[in-house]
Amino acid sequence: DTELLFALALGYLLGSIPFGLILTRLAGKGDVRDIGSGNIGATNVLRTGSKPLAAGTLILDCLKATAAIVIARHFWPGTENFAAAGALVGHLYPVWLKFKGGKGVATLLGILIPLMWQAAVVYAVIWLGLLLVARISSVAGMTAAASAPVSAAVLGEQELLPMFLGFALLVIWKHKENILRLWAGTEPKVGRRPSA
Ligand code: G3P
């Protein structure tokens, strides 16, 4: 069906906009991929020393997915899941950056907001809570991502469960270097540089 393809393409196009890279370039901070973890996400943008740029990256990486889903819902009702999948894959694997994209924590939140707001609330609470308590962004992000399929199962949105499970596994897979650093005890707390 062409509508499904439109939604998928729209999701990918919006999702693949690397806001962390764009904002830091515009602000004259150079290439965010040359510092810290090399990631283009808000956590690594924070390592440039700019909280406003990090907040902007977080919000825009989140809202690009929300926008894709809301637009798809408006023009092609029933294609929201394709817009969602396109947005996450676009963010994680943008063709413009030789498929080296972000890790999907902000973008997955932007997907949950229009698809299942209760899961988005749980996700945000877990993410912020763990960030405040543990101060390790990857741990907070991966745990929040894992909460999405759990929310779908527990709060009775069974039809979203397989997709959310797939999304969570993708986000965790993109954190494989973080997992190795956590294992080695070298994963930095928020605001500091990784030592490996
Ligand atoms: O959202 C990305 C975060 O979970 C980890 O970022 O730069 O520490 O690898 P980073």
Short mmCIF file of N, CA and C in Angstrom, two decimals, residues 58-139:
data_model
loop_
_atom_site.label_atom_id
_atom_site.label_comp_id
_atom_site.label_asym_id
_atom_site.label_seq_id
_atom_site.Cartn_x
_atom_site.Cartn_y
_atom_site.Cartn_z
N LEU A 58 17.71 17.27 22.64
CA LEU A 58 16.77 16.34 23.26
C LEU A 58 15.35 16.59 22.76
N ILE A 59 14.94 17.85 22.79
CA ILE A 59 13.56 18.20 22.43
C ILE A 59 13.31 17.95 20.94
N LEU A 60 14.25 18.36 20.09
CA LEU A 60 14.03 18.21 18.64
C LEU A 60 14.12 16.74 18.21
N ASP A 61 15.07 15.98 18.78
CA ASP A 61 15.16 14.55 18.45
C ASP A 61 13.90 13.81 18.90
N CYS A 62 13.28 14.32 19.97
CA CYS A 62 12.02 13.74 20.46
C CYS A 62 10.87 14.14 19.54
N LEU A 63 10.74 15.44 19.29
CA LEU A 63 9.57 15.94 18.57
C LEU A 63 9.54 15.58 17.09
N LYS A 64 10.71 15.27 16.50
CA LYS A 64 10.69 14.89 15.07
C LYS A 64 9.91 13.60 14.88
N ALA A 65 10.00 12.70 15.86
CA ALA A 65 9.25 11.44 15.77
C ALA A 65 7.77 11.69 16.03
N THR A 66 7.48 12.52 17.04
CA THR A 66 6.08 12.87 17.33
C THR A 66 5.44 13.50 16.09
N ALA A 67 6.18 14.42 15.46
CA ALA A 67 5.66 15.12 14.28
C ALA A 67 5.37 14.13 13.15
N ALA A 68 6.30 13.20 12.92
CA ALA A 68 6.10 12.23 11.84
C ALA A 68 4.81 11.44 12.05
N ILE A 69 4.58 11.03 13.30
CA ILE A 69 3.40 10.21 13.60
C ILE A 69 2.12 11.03 13.50
N VAL A 70 2.18 12.26 14.00
CA VAL A 70 0.98 13.13 13.96
C VAL A 70 0.62 13.45 12.50
N ILE A 71 1.63 13.73 11.68
CA ILE A 71 1.38 14.03 10.26
C ILE A 71 0.82 12.79 9.55
N ALA A 72 1.43 11.64 9.83
CA ALA A 72 0.95 10.40 9.20
C ALA A 72 -0.49 10.11 9.60
N ARG A 73 -0.78 10.31 10.89
CA ARG A 73 -2.13 10.06 11.39
C ARG A 73 -3.15 10.96 10.69
N HIS A 74 -2.73 12.20 10.42
CA HIS A 74 -3.63 13.17 9.79
C HIS A 74 -3.91 12.80 8.33
N PHE A 75 -2.84 12.54 7.58
CA PHE A 75 -3.01 12.32 6.14
C PHE A 75 -3.35 10.87 5.77
N TRP A 76 -2.77 9.93 6.50
CA TRP A 76 -2.97 8.52 6.17
C TRP A 76 -3.28 7.74 7.44
N PRO A 77 -4.51 7.88 7.95
CA PRO A 77 -4.87 7.22 9.22
C PRO A 77 -4.58 5.72 9.15
N GLY A 78 -4.02 5.21 10.25
CA GLY A 78 -3.72 3.78 10.29
C GLY A 78 -2.28 3.46 9.94
N THR A 79 -1.51 4.50 9.55
CA THR A 79 -0.12 4.24 9.15
C THR A 79 0.88 4.68 10.23
N GLU A 80 0.34 5.02 11.43
CA GLU A 80 1.20 5.59 12.48
C GLU A 80 2.40 4.71 12.83
N ASN A 81 2.16 3.39 12.88
CA ASN A 81 3.25 2.50 13.28
C ASN A 81 4.39 2.52 12.27
N PHE A 82 4.05 2.73 11.00
CA PHE A 82 5.09 2.80 9.97
C PHE A 82 5.88 4.09 10.09
N ALA A 83 5.19 5.19 10.41
CA ALA A 83 5.88 6.45 10.64
C ALA A 83 6.81 6.32 11.84
N ALA A 84 6.32 5.63 12.88
CA ALA A 84 7.12 5.44 14.10
C ALA A 84 8.38 4.63 13.79
N ALA A 85 8.22 3.52 13.10
CA ALA A 85 9.37 2.66 12.77
C ALA A 85 10.34 3.42 11.88
N GLY A 86 9.81 4.17 10.90
CA GLY A 86 10.66 4.95 10.02
C GLY A 86 11.47 5.98 10.79
N ALA A 87 10.81 6.64 11.75
CA ALA A 87 11.49 7.69 12.52
C ALA A 87 12.63 7.11 13.36
N LEU A 88 12.37 5.99 14.02
CA LEU A 88 13.42 5.42 14.87
C LEU A 88 14.59 4.91 14.01
N VAL A 89 14.27 4.20 12.94
CA VAL A 89 15.34 3.68 12.08
C VAL A 89 16.10 4.84 11.43
N GLY A 90 15.37 5.90 11.04
CA GLY A 90 16.02 7.07 10.47
C GLY A 90 16.99 7.71 11.44
N HIS A 91 16.60 7.80 12.71
CA HIS A 91 17.49 8.40 13.71
C HIS A 91 18.69 7.49 13.99
N LEU A 92 18.46 6.20 14.07
CA LEU A 92 19.56 5.27 14.40
C LEU A 92 20.49 5.04 13.22
N TYR A 93 19.91 5.04 12.02
CA TYR A 93 20.70 4.72 10.80
C TYR A 93 20.45 5.73 9.68
N PRO A 94 20.90 6.99 9.85
CA PRO A 94 20.63 8.00 8.81
C PRO A 94 21.57 7.83 7.61
N VAL A 95 20.98 7.76 6.44
CA VAL A 95 21.79 7.57 5.24
C VAL A 95 22.78 8.72 5.07
N TRP A 96 22.40 9.92 5.52
CA TRP A 96 23.24 11.13 5.37
C TRP A 96 24.52 11.03 6.18
N LEU A 97 24.52 10.23 7.23
CA LEU A 97 25.72 10.10 8.08
C LEU A 97 26.31 8.71 7.93
N LYS A 98 26.23 8.17 6.73
CA LYS A 98 26.72 6.82 6.46
C LYS A 98 26.13 5.82 7.45
N PHE A 99 24.88 6.04 7.80
CA PHE A 99 24.10 5.15 8.68
C PHE A 99 24.60 5.15 10.13
N LYS A 100 25.48 6.10 10.48
CA LYS A 100 25.94 6.18 11.87
C LYS A 100 25.15 7.26 12.62
N GLY A 101 24.03 6.87 13.18
CA GLY A 101 23.14 7.82 13.85
C GLY A 101 23.23 7.74 15.36
N GLY A 102 22.15 8.17 16.00
CA GLY A 102 22.12 8.23 17.46
C GLY A 102 21.68 6.91 18.09
N LYS A 103 21.33 7.00 19.37
CA LYS A 103 21.00 5.79 20.13
C LYS A 103 19.52 5.66 20.44
N GLY A 104 18.74 6.70 20.12
CA GLY A 104 17.29 6.56 20.08
C GLY A 104 16.52 6.81 21.36
N VAL A 105 17.17 7.27 22.42
CA VAL A 105 16.44 7.42 23.69
C VAL A 105 15.42 8.56 23.60
N ALA A 106 15.84 9.72 23.07
CA ALA A 106 14.90 10.84 22.93
C ALA A 106 13.85 10.53 21.86
N THR A 107 14.29 9.93 20.75
CA THR A 107 13.38 9.65 19.64
C THR A 107 12.31 8.63 20.04
N LEU A 108 12.67 7.65 20.85
CA LEU A 108 11.67 6.67 21.29
C LEU A 108 10.62 7.34 22.18
N LEU A 109 11.05 8.30 23.01
CA LEU A 109 10.07 9.03 23.81
C LEU A 109 9.09 9.76 22.89
N GLY A 110 9.62 10.36 21.82
CA GLY A 110 8.77 11.09 20.88
C GLY A 110 7.80 10.17 20.14
N ILE A 111 8.13 8.91 20.05
CA ILE A 111 7.24 7.91 19.44
C ILE A 111 6.13 7.53 20.42
N LEU A 112 6.50 7.38 21.68
CA LEU A 112 5.51 6.94 22.68
C LEU A 112 4.44 8.00 22.93
N ILE A 113 4.83 9.27 22.88
CA ILE A 113 3.89 10.35 23.22
C ILE A 113 2.58 10.23 22.42
N PRO A 114 2.63 10.15 21.08
CA PRO A 114 1.36 10.06 20.35
C PRO A 114 0.76 8.65 20.28
N LEU A 115 1.58 7.61 20.47
CA LEU A 115 1.06 6.24 20.32
C LEU A 115 0.47 5.71 21.62
N MET A 116 1.10 6.05 22.75
CA MET A 116 0.61 5.55 24.05
C MET A 116 1.16 6.47 25.13
N TRP A 117 0.41 7.53 25.45
CA TRP A 117 0.93 8.56 26.34
C TRP A 117 1.27 8.02 27.73
N GLN A 118 0.53 6.98 28.18
CA GLN A 118 0.83 6.44 29.51
C GLN A 118 2.23 5.84 29.53
N ALA A 119 2.60 5.16 28.44
CA ALA A 119 3.95 4.59 28.35
C ALA A 119 5.00 5.70 28.30
N ALA A 120 4.63 6.82 27.67
CA ALA A 120 5.56 7.95 27.59
C ALA A 120 5.81 8.53 28.99
N VAL A 121 4.75 8.61 29.80
CA VAL A 121 4.90 9.14 31.16
C VAL A 121 5.81 8.22 31.98
N VAL A 122 5.55 6.92 31.91
CA VAL A 122 6.37 5.95 32.65
C VAL A 122 7.83 6.08 32.20
N TYR A 123 8.03 6.14 30.89
CA TYR A 123 9.36 6.25 30.28
C TYR A 123 10.09 7.49 30.79
N ALA A 124 9.39 8.64 30.77
CA ALA A 124 10.02 9.89 31.18
C ALA A 124 10.38 9.86 32.66
N VAL A 125 9.48 9.29 33.47
CA VAL A 125 9.73 9.23 34.92
C VAL A 125 10.94 8.33 35.21
N ILE A 126 11.00 7.17 34.54
CA ILE A 126 12.13 6.25 34.75
C ILE A 126 13.43 6.90 34.28
N TRP A 127 13.38 7.51 33.10
CA TRP A 127 14.57 8.14 32.52
C TRP A 127 15.10 9.25 33.44
N LEU A 128 14.23 10.20 33.79
CA LEU A 128 14.67 11.31 34.63
C LEU A 128 15.07 10.84 36.02
N GLY A 129 14.28 9.91 36.56
CA GLY A 129 14.55 9.39 37.91
C GLY A 129 15.92 8.74 37.97
N LEU A 130 16.20 7.85 37.02
CA LEU A 130 17.49 7.16 37.01
C LEU A 130 18.64 8.11 36.71
N LEU A 131 18.35 9.10 35.87
CA LEU A 131 19.38 10.09 35.54
C LEU A 131 19.78 10.85 36.80
N LEU A 132 18.78 11.20 37.62
CA LEU A 132 19.06 11.94 38.84
C LEU A 132 19.76 11.06 39.88
N VAL A 133 19.34 9.80 39.96
CA VAL A 133 19.87 8.91 41.00
C VAL A 133 21.22 8.33 40.58
N ALA A 134 21.29 7.72 39.38
CA ALA A 134 22.51 7.02 38.96
C ALA A 134 23.47 7.94 38.20
N ARG A 135 22.93 8.97 37.58
CA ARG A 135 23.71 9.94 36.80
C ARG A 135 24.48 9.31 35.65
N ILE A 136 24.00 8.18 35.14
CA ILE A 136 24.61 7.58 33.95
C ILE A 136 23.53 7.54 32.87
N SER A 137 23.75 8.33 31.81
CA SER A 137 22.71 8.52 30.79
C SER A 137 22.33 7.21 30.11
N SER A 138 23.33 6.37 29.79
CA SER A 138 23.03 5.14 29.07
C SER A 138 22.17 4.20 29.90
N VAL A 139 22.45 4.11 31.19
CA VAL A 139 21.66 3.24 32.08
C VAL A 139 20.22 3.74 32.14
#
